[in-house]
Amino acid sequence: MARMTPGHNERGELFSAYLDGELTRDEVALVGDMLDGDEDAIAEFHAIREVRATLRLLPEFEVPAALLPDGHLGDRLSAYLDGELVSLEYRRVSRHLVDCPECRAELAELDRARIAVRSLPGVDTGMTGEIPVLPARKRRRGLIAGGIAATAAAAVLVLGLGIGGADAPVYSLDDLAARHVARASAEPASAVLPAMIEVSAP
Amino acid sequence: MFSQLWGSMTEEFKPTWEDVAQRYGRKIYNFAYRLTGNPDDAADLVQEVLLRVRRGLSSYEPGSFDGWLWRITRNAFLDGVRKKQRRPESALPEGDHIMLGASPSPDEVLASVRLSDDVQSALLKLPYEFREAVVLCDVVGLTYDEIAQAADVPVGTVRSRIHRGRKMLREMLTWPV
Ligand SMILES: [Zn+2]
């Protein structure tokens, strides 16, 4: 950009940008020269400063709280049950569930509703009530080591299904959706929801 | 401004849409409020922007987060304006201010409301690109660089728009001595 002797407009623009801290060192020096003993320039400078200050002192409105997420999981719970979350969000949801009894309770509610819908009669599943137990996924390895870094190892949240003791199968949650379908249709009366949700030890 | 708050975090950390909502929701709301003078439009914009952020975050490359976010915000705002132009116009509401901060005296509140009403209606008279530049600079607190990225114009244009916008406001507003 060619630096010419500033006209009136250019002068005001320099003052404005000066107040915003957006000038180069050369331009700042130029502003200093312009203001040196020039009443006109000084008046213009003050006028610009006043407008700027007025704008910046406008009161800030509070954004209605309903527009912002409340920190709980909300509609992601259903997506979670349905296995529809992408990995980043899935990990966050899992982590939140570990810490938040409210969302765990809501998840349980949703799960019951989901089962109720899915176990509506009329579909012959051909199943007998025995659910084949699939081996736990290999992602069991590298579980939480305390810290966000470890969450790269996918599912940090593991469900003990509350069947039997120490030998109870362990499912990672993203298997859950598939399991729900099978199990809900086979055993309409029983909830699949785990008795406990735990973060497995490293 | 916000890049300072976020600091180096933006370099390697991708915020989630909840982070964005918590950190920027109020700024986005105030941006739209000052551009339109209308709380309903401001609320609509916050929702629309958060939706777009949610959809767009996966393709966001760590860099100038403010530039990215405010470009989305601006586009959402302009899309909303276009949509609205096809519908019958509703009148701009007056006042309806929710004041923040420490509680000033009733006189101060009154004077300040009256003054900010004047400033608000003057803002609404500015041609869009000047209003936008001034609001992004003085209400939202962006740097010229960030505004240039958001509005997709050179920094020199931003500088000139901000100045001309302020100049027009100065002419519209009469200042108490
Ligand atoms: Zn919660």
mmCIF file with all atom_site columns, C-alpha atoms in Angstrom, chain B residues 27-177:
data_model
loop_
_atom_site.group_PDB
_atom_site.id
_atom_site.type_symbol
_atom_site.label_atom_id
_atom_site.label_alt_id
_atom_site.label_comp_id
_atom_site.label_asym_id
_atom_site.label_entity_id
_atom_site.label_seq_id
_atom_site.pdbx_PDB_ins_code
_atom_site.Cartn_x
_atom_site.Cartn_y
_atom_site.Cartn_z
_atom_site.occupancy
_atom_site.B_iso_or_equiv
_atom_site.pdbx_formal_charge
_atom_site.auth_seq_id
_atom_site.auth_comp_id
_atom_site.auth_asym_id
_atom_site.auth_atom_id
_atom_site.pdbx_PDB_model_num
ATOM 1   C CA . LYS B 1 27  ? -21.240 -13.114 22.203 1.00 0.00 ? 27  LYS B CA 1
ATOM 2   C CA . ILE B 1 28  ? -23.182 -14.576 19.311 1.00 0.00 ? 28  ILE B CA 1
ATOM 3   C CA . TYR B 1 29  ? -26.423 -13.485 20.937 1.00 0.00 ? 29  TYR B CA 1
ATOM 4   C CA . ASN B 1 30  ? -25.160 -9.952  21.450 1.00 0.00 ? 30  ASN B CA 1
ATOM 5   C CA . PHE B 1 31  ? -23.802 -9.812  17.912 1.00 0.00 ? 31  PHE B CA 1
ATOM 6   C CA . ALA B 1 32  ? -27.215 -10.605 16.479 1.00 0.00 ? 32  ALA B CA 1
ATOM 7   C CA . TYR B 1 33  ? -29.032 -8.417  18.966 1.00 0.00 ? 33  TYR B CA 1
ATOM 8   C CA . ARG B 1 34  ? -26.959 -5.384  18.052 1.00 0.00 ? 34  ARG B CA 1
ATOM 9   C CA . LEU B 1 35  ? -27.244 -6.082  14.342 1.00 0.00 ? 35  LEU B CA 1
ATOM 10  C CA . THR B 1 36  ? -31.020 -6.505  14.411 1.00 0.00 ? 36  THR B CA 1
ATOM 11  C CA . GLY B 1 37  ? -32.191 -4.827  17.623 1.00 0.00 ? 37  GLY B CA 1
ATOM 12  C CA . ASN B 1 38  ? -34.358 -7.893  18.083 1.00 0.00 ? 38  ASN B CA 1
ATOM 13  C CA . PRO B 1 39  ? -34.136 -10.571 20.802 1.00 0.00 ? 39  PRO B CA 1
ATOM 14  C CA . ASP B 1 40  ? -36.043 -13.170 18.791 1.00 0.00 ? 40  ASP B CA 1
ATOM 15  C CA . ASP B 1 41  ? -33.686 -12.879 15.851 1.00 0.00 ? 41  ASP B CA 1
ATOM 16  C CA . ALA B 1 42  ? -30.776 -13.062 18.254 1.00 0.00 ? 42  ALA B CA 1
ATOM 17  C CA . ALA B 1 43  ? -32.147 -16.260 19.793 1.00 0.00 ? 43  ALA B CA 1
ATOM 18  C CA . ASP B 1 44  ? -32.753 -17.777 16.368 1.00 0.00 ? 44  ASP B CA 1
ATOM 19  C CA . LEU B 1 45  ? -29.222 -16.985 15.375 1.00 0.00 ? 45  LEU B CA 1
ATOM 20  C CA . VAL B 1 46  ? -27.680 -18.603 18.442 1.00 0.00 ? 46  VAL B CA 1
ATOM 21  C CA . GLN B 1 47  ? -29.574 -21.798 17.707 1.00 0.00 ? 47  GLN B CA 1
ATOM 22  C CA . GLU B 1 48  ? -28.680 -21.787 14.060 1.00 0.00 ? 48  GLU B CA 1
ATOM 23  C CA . VAL B 1 49  ? -25.006 -21.091 14.702 1.00 0.00 ? 49  VAL B CA 1
ATOM 24  C CA . LEU B 1 50  ? -24.730 -23.835 17.302 1.00 0.00 ? 50  LEU B CA 1
ATOM 25  C CA . LEU B 1 51  ? -26.334 -26.231 14.884 1.00 0.00 ? 51  LEU B CA 1
ATOM 26  C CA . ARG B 1 52  ? -23.863 -25.288 12.178 1.00 0.00 ? 52  ARG B CA 1
ATOM 27  C CA . VAL B 1 53  ? -20.965 -25.500 14.595 1.00 0.00 ? 53  VAL B CA 1
ATOM 28  C CA . ARG B 1 54  ? -22.094 -28.948 15.626 1.00 0.00 ? 54  ARG B CA 1
ATOM 29  C CA . ARG B 1 55  ? -22.225 -30.066 12.038 1.00 0.00 ? 55  ARG B CA 1
ATOM 30  C CA . GLY B 1 56  ? -19.056 -28.275 11.017 1.00 0.00 ? 56  GLY B CA 1
ATOM 31  C CA . LEU B 1 57  ? -16.677 -28.973 13.872 1.00 0.00 ? 57  LEU B CA 1
ATOM 32  C CA . SER B 1 58  ? -15.530 -32.267 12.437 1.00 0.00 ? 58  SER B CA 1
ATOM 33  C CA . SER B 1 59  ? -14.167 -30.436 9.415  1.00 0.00 ? 59  SER B CA 1
ATOM 34  C CA . TYR B 1 60  ? -12.708 -27.555 11.398 1.00 0.00 ? 60  TYR B CA 1
ATOM 35  C CA . GLU B 1 61  ? -8.932  -27.451 11.130 1.00 0.00 ? 61  GLU B CA 1
ATOM 36  C CA . PRO B 1 62  ? -7.261  -25.991 14.197 1.00 0.00 ? 62  PRO B CA 1
ATOM 37  C CA . GLY B 1 63  ? -6.237  -22.461 13.317 1.00 0.00 ? 63  GLY B CA 1
ATOM 38  C CA . SER B 1 64  ? -8.011  -19.181 13.761 1.00 0.00 ? 64  SER B CA 1
ATOM 39  C CA . PHE B 1 65  ? -11.043 -20.355 15.629 1.00 0.00 ? 65  PHE B CA 1
ATOM 40  C CA . ASP B 1 66  ? -12.532 -16.891 15.849 1.00 0.00 ? 66  ASP B CA 1
ATOM 41  C CA . GLY B 1 67  ? -12.253 -16.372 12.121 1.00 0.00 ? 67  GLY B CA 1
ATOM 42  C CA . TRP B 1 68  ? -13.950 -19.696 11.511 1.00 0.00 ? 68  TRP B CA 1
ATOM 43  C CA . LEU B 1 69  ? -16.709 -19.238 14.067 1.00 0.00 ? 69  LEU B CA 1
ATOM 44  C CA . TRP B 1 70  ? -17.564 -15.686 13.100 1.00 0.00 ? 70  TRP B CA 1
ATOM 45  C CA . ARG B 1 71  ? -17.680 -16.554 9.444  1.00 0.00 ? 71  ARG B CA 1
ATOM 46  C CA . ILE B 1 72  ? -20.244 -19.223 10.284 1.00 0.00 ? 72  ILE B CA 1
ATOM 47  C CA . THR B 1 73  ? -22.092 -16.751 12.468 1.00 0.00 ? 73  THR B CA 1
ATOM 48  C CA . ARG B 1 74  ? -22.121 -14.087 9.821  1.00 0.00 ? 74  ARG B CA 1
ATOM 49  C CA . ASN B 1 75  ? -23.283 -16.494 7.102  1.00 0.00 ? 75  ASN B CA 1
ATOM 50  C CA . ALA B 1 76  ? -26.010 -17.839 9.354  1.00 0.00 ? 76  ALA B CA 1
ATOM 51  C CA . PHE B 1 77  ? -27.104 -14.307 10.087 1.00 0.00 ? 77  PHE B CA 1
ATOM 52  C CA . LEU B 1 78  ? -27.223 -13.315 6.424  1.00 0.00 ? 78  LEU B CA 1
ATOM 53  C CA . ASP B 1 79  ? -29.078 -16.511 5.499  1.00 0.00 ? 79  ASP B CA 1
ATOM 54  C CA . GLY B 1 80  ? -31.594 -15.680 8.202  1.00 0.00 ? 80  GLY B CA 1
ATOM 55  C CA . VAL B 1 81  ? -32.020 -12.169 6.871  1.00 0.00 ? 81  VAL B CA 1
ATOM 56  C CA . ARG B 1 82  ? -32.595 -13.504 3.367  1.00 0.00 ? 82  ARG B CA 1
ATOM 57  C CA . LYS B 1 83  ? -35.155 -15.994 4.611  1.00 0.00 ? 83  LYS B CA 1
ATOM 58  C CA . LYS B 1 84  ? -36.944 -13.287 6.545  1.00 0.00 ? 84  LYS B CA 1
ATOM 59  C CA . GLN B 1 85  ? -37.148 -10.978 3.560  1.00 0.00 ? 85  GLN B CA 1
ATOM 60  C CA . ARG B 1 86  ? -39.436 -13.514 1.948  1.00 0.00 ? 86  ARG B CA 1
ATOM 61  C CA . ARG B 1 87  ? -41.766 -13.302 4.933  1.00 0.00 ? 87  ARG B CA 1
ATOM 62  C CA . PRO B 1 88  ? -43.851 -10.330 6.032  1.00 0.00 ? 88  PRO B CA 1
ATOM 63  C CA . GLU B 1 89  ? -41.811 -7.893  8.047  1.00 0.00 ? 89  GLU B CA 1
ATOM 64  C CA . SER B 1 90  ? -42.389 -7.625  11.759 1.00 0.00 ? 90  SER B CA 1
ATOM 65  C CA . ALA B 1 91  ? -41.723 -4.390  13.538 1.00 0.00 ? 91  ALA B CA 1
ATOM 66  C CA . LEU B 1 92  ? -38.532 -3.998  15.495 1.00 0.00 ? 92  LEU B CA 1
ATOM 67  C CA . PRO B 1 93  ? -39.294 -4.027  19.180 1.00 0.00 ? 93  PRO B CA 1
ATOM 68  C CA . GLU B 1 94  ? -38.098 -1.168  21.327 1.00 0.00 ? 94  GLU B CA 1
ATOM 69  C CA . GLY B 1 95  ? -36.285 -1.458  24.599 1.00 0.00 ? 95  GLY B CA 1
ATOM 70  C CA . ASP B 1 96  ? -36.659 -4.833  26.267 1.00 0.00 ? 96  ASP B CA 1
ATOM 71  C CA . HIS B 1 97  ? -33.315 -4.562  27.877 1.00 0.00 ? 97  HIS B CA 1
ATOM 72  C CA . ILE B 1 98  ? -31.784 -6.963  30.256 1.00 0.00 ? 98  ILE B CA 1
ATOM 73  C CA . MET B 1 99  ? -29.009 -5.144  31.992 1.00 0.00 ? 99  MET B CA 1
ATOM 74  C CA . LEU B 1 100 ? -25.984 -6.909  33.276 1.00 0.00 ? 100 LEU B CA 1
ATOM 75  C CA . GLY B 1 101 ? -23.271 -6.205  35.741 1.00 0.00 ? 101 GLY B CA 1
ATOM 76  C CA . ALA B 1 102 ? -23.345 -4.383  39.053 1.00 0.00 ? 102 ALA B CA 1
ATOM 77  C CA . SER B 1 103 ? -26.608 -2.713  39.882 1.00 0.00 ? 103 SER B CA 1
ATOM 78  C CA . PRO B 1 104 ? -26.418 0.968   39.037 1.00 0.00 ? 104 PRO B CA 1
ATOM 79  C CA . SER B 1 105 ? -28.830 3.554   40.412 1.00 0.00 ? 105 SER B CA 1
ATOM 80  C CA . PRO B 1 106 ? -32.250 3.898   38.739 1.00 0.00 ? 106 PRO B CA 1
ATOM 81  C CA . ASP B 1 107 ? -31.173 7.192   37.229 1.00 0.00 ? 107 ASP B CA 1
ATOM 82  C CA . GLU B 1 108 ? -28.080 5.673   35.774 1.00 0.00 ? 108 GLU B CA 1
ATOM 83  C CA . VAL B 1 109 ? -30.086 2.779   34.408 1.00 0.00 ? 109 VAL B CA 1
ATOM 84  C CA . LEU B 1 110 ? -32.544 5.117   32.788 1.00 0.00 ? 110 LEU B CA 1
ATOM 85  C CA . ALA B 1 111 ? -29.860 7.280   31.265 1.00 0.00 ? 111 ALA B CA 1
ATOM 86  C CA . SER B 1 112 ? -27.935 4.281   30.115 1.00 0.00 ? 112 SER B CA 1
ATOM 87  C CA . VAL B 1 113 ? -30.999 2.617   28.591 1.00 0.00 ? 113 VAL B CA 1
ATOM 88  C CA . ARG B 1 114 ? -31.914 5.812   26.825 1.00 0.00 ? 114 ARG B CA 1
ATOM 89  C CA . LEU B 1 115 ? -28.386 6.214   25.566 1.00 0.00 ? 115 LEU B CA 1
ATOM 90  C CA . SER B 1 116 ? -28.072 2.622   24.452 1.00 0.00 ? 116 SER B CA 1
ATOM 91  C CA . ASP B 1 117 ? -31.448 2.851   22.756 1.00 0.00 ? 117 ASP B CA 1
ATOM 92  C CA . ASP B 1 118 ? -30.134 5.829   20.821 1.00 0.00 ? 118 ASP B CA 1
ATOM 93  C CA . VAL B 1 119 ? -26.958 4.000   19.932 1.00 0.00 ? 119 VAL B CA 1
ATOM 94  C CA . GLN B 1 120 ? -28.933 0.922   18.976 1.00 0.00 ? 120 GLN B CA 1
ATOM 95  C CA . SER B 1 121 ? -31.231 2.781   16.619 1.00 0.00 ? 121 SER B CA 1
ATOM 96  C CA . ALA B 1 122 ? -28.273 4.606   15.125 1.00 0.00 ? 122 ALA B CA 1
ATOM 97  C CA . LEU B 1 123 ? -26.545 1.265   14.562 1.00 0.00 ? 123 LEU B CA 1
ATOM 98  C CA . LEU B 1 124 ? -29.617 -0.025  12.758 1.00 0.00 ? 124 LEU B CA 1
ATOM 99  C CA . LYS B 1 125 ? -29.402 2.866   10.330 1.00 0.00 ? 125 LYS B CA 1
ATOM 100 C CA . LEU B 1 126 ? -25.888 1.968   9.235  1.00 0.00 ? 126 LEU B CA 1
ATOM 101 C CA . PRO B 1 127 ? -25.525 0.094   5.946  1.00 0.00 ? 127 PRO B CA 1
ATOM 102 C CA . TYR B 1 128 ? -24.980 -3.559  6.738  1.00 0.00 ? 128 TYR B CA 1
ATOM 103 C CA . GLU B 1 129 ? -21.253 -3.903  6.101  1.00 0.00 ? 129 GLU B CA 1
ATOM 104 C CA . PHE B 1 130 ? -20.436 -0.922  8.324  1.00 0.00 ? 130 PHE B CA 1
ATOM 105 C CA . ARG B 1 131 ? -22.758 -2.088  11.073 1.00 0.00 ? 131 ARG B CA 1
ATOM 106 C CA . GLU B 1 132 ? -21.249 -5.535  10.934 1.00 0.00 ? 132 GLU B CA 1
ATOM 107 C CA . ALA B 1 133 ? -17.676 -4.252  11.115 1.00 0.00 ? 133 ALA B CA 1
ATOM 108 C CA . VAL B 1 134 ? -18.417 -1.969  14.044 1.00 0.00 ? 134 VAL B CA 1
ATOM 109 C CA . VAL B 1 135 ? -20.353 -4.615  15.964 1.00 0.00 ? 135 VAL B CA 1
ATOM 110 C CA . LEU B 1 136 ? -17.686 -7.264  15.442 1.00 0.00 ? 136 LEU B CA 1
ATOM 111 C CA . CYS B 1 137 ? -15.033 -4.804  16.569 1.00 0.00 ? 137 CYS B CA 1
ATOM 112 C CA . ASP B 1 138 ? -16.694 -2.992  19.465 1.00 0.00 ? 138 ASP B CA 1
ATOM 113 C CA . VAL B 1 139 ? -19.360 -5.371  20.711 1.00 0.00 ? 139 VAL B CA 1
ATOM 114 C CA . VAL B 1 140 ? -17.796 -8.752  19.992 1.00 0.00 ? 140 VAL B CA 1
ATOM 115 C CA . GLY B 1 141 ? -14.213 -7.558  20.426 1.00 0.00 ? 141 GLY B CA 1
ATOM 116 C CA . LEU B 1 142 ? -12.578 -9.135  17.388 1.00 0.00 ? 142 LEU B CA 1
ATOM 117 C CA . THR B 1 143 ? -9.312  -7.944  15.880 1.00 0.00 ? 143 THR B CA 1
ATOM 118 C CA . TYR B 1 144 ? -9.252  -6.501  12.372 1.00 0.00 ? 144 TYR B CA 1
ATOM 119 C CA . ASP B 1 145 ? -7.684  -9.732  11.163 1.00 0.00 ? 145 ASP B CA 1
ATOM 120 C CA . GLU B 1 146 ? -10.466 -11.830 12.612 1.00 0.00 ? 146 GLU B CA 1
ATOM 121 C CA . ILE B 1 147 ? -13.098 -9.544  11.155 1.00 0.00 ? 147 ILE B CA 1
ATOM 122 C CA . ALA B 1 148 ? -11.402 -9.752  7.767  1.00 0.00 ? 148 ALA B CA 1
ATOM 123 C CA . GLN B 1 149 ? -11.557 -13.547 7.940  1.00 0.00 ? 149 GLN B CA 1
ATOM 124 C CA . ALA B 1 150 ? -15.152 -13.549 9.080  1.00 0.00 ? 150 ALA B CA 1
ATOM 125 C CA . ALA B 1 151 ? -16.333 -11.125 6.409  1.00 0.00 ? 151 ALA B CA 1
ATOM 126 C CA . ASP B 1 152 ? -13.941 -12.408 3.750  1.00 0.00 ? 152 ASP B CA 1
ATOM 127 C CA . VAL B 1 153 ? -12.512 -8.997  2.877  1.00 0.00 ? 153 VAL B CA 1
ATOM 128 C CA . PRO B 1 154 ? -9.001  -7.515  3.148  1.00 0.00 ? 154 PRO B CA 1
ATOM 129 C CA . VAL B 1 155 ? -7.899  -6.021  6.455  1.00 0.00 ? 155 VAL B CA 1
ATOM 130 C CA . GLY B 1 156 ? -7.673  -2.584  4.850  1.00 0.00 ? 156 GLY B CA 1
ATOM 131 C CA . THR B 1 157 ? -11.349 -2.778  3.995  1.00 0.00 ? 157 THR B CA 1
ATOM 132 C CA . VAL B 1 158 ? -12.163 -3.672  7.581  1.00 0.00 ? 158 VAL B CA 1
ATOM 133 C CA . ARG B 1 159 ? -10.192 -0.735  8.850  1.00 0.00 ? 159 ARG B CA 1
ATOM 134 C CA . SER B 1 160 ? -11.972 1.638   6.532  1.00 0.00 ? 160 SER B CA 1
ATOM 135 C CA . ARG B 1 161 ? -15.419 0.205   7.318  1.00 0.00 ? 161 ARG B CA 1
ATOM 136 C CA . ILE B 1 162 ? -14.911 0.493   11.043 1.00 0.00 ? 162 ILE B CA 1
ATOM 137 C CA . HIS B 1 163 ? -13.837 4.074   10.739 1.00 0.00 ? 163 HIS B CA 1
ATOM 138 C CA . ARG B 1 164 ? -16.611 5.063   8.394  1.00 0.00 ? 164 ARG B CA 1
ATOM 139 C CA . GLY B 1 165 ? -19.146 3.268   10.549 1.00 0.00 ? 165 GLY B CA 1
ATOM 140 C CA . ARG B 1 166 ? -18.004 5.142   13.635 1.00 0.00 ? 166 ARG B CA 1
ATOM 141 C CA . LYS B 1 167 ? -18.022 8.371   11.724 1.00 0.00 ? 167 LYS B CA 1
ATOM 142 C CA . MET B 1 168 ? -21.599 7.865   10.596 1.00 0.00 ? 168 MET B CA 1
ATOM 143 C CA . LEU B 1 169 ? -22.607 7.026   14.159 1.00 0.00 ? 169 LEU B CA 1
ATOM 144 C CA . ARG B 1 170 ? -20.928 10.139  15.413 1.00 0.00 ? 170 ARG B CA 1
ATOM 145 C CA . GLU B 1 171 ? -22.945 12.210  13.011 1.00 0.00 ? 171 GLU B CA 1
ATOM 146 C CA . MET B 1 172 ? -26.188 10.526  13.983 1.00 0.00 ? 172 MET B CA 1
ATOM 147 C CA . LEU B 1 173 ? -25.713 10.763  17.715 1.00 0.00 ? 173 LEU B CA 1
ATOM 148 C CA . THR B 1 174 ? -25.722 14.006  19.588 1.00 0.00 ? 174 THR B CA 1
ATOM 149 C CA . TRP B 1 175 ? -23.443 13.974  22.529 1.00 0.00 ? 175 TRP B CA 1
ATOM 150 C CA . PRO B 1 176 ? -24.292 15.375  25.906 1.00 0.00 ? 176 PRO B CA 1
ATOM 151 C CA . VAL B 1 177 ? -21.700 17.979  26.874 1.00 0.00 ? 177 VAL B CA 1
#
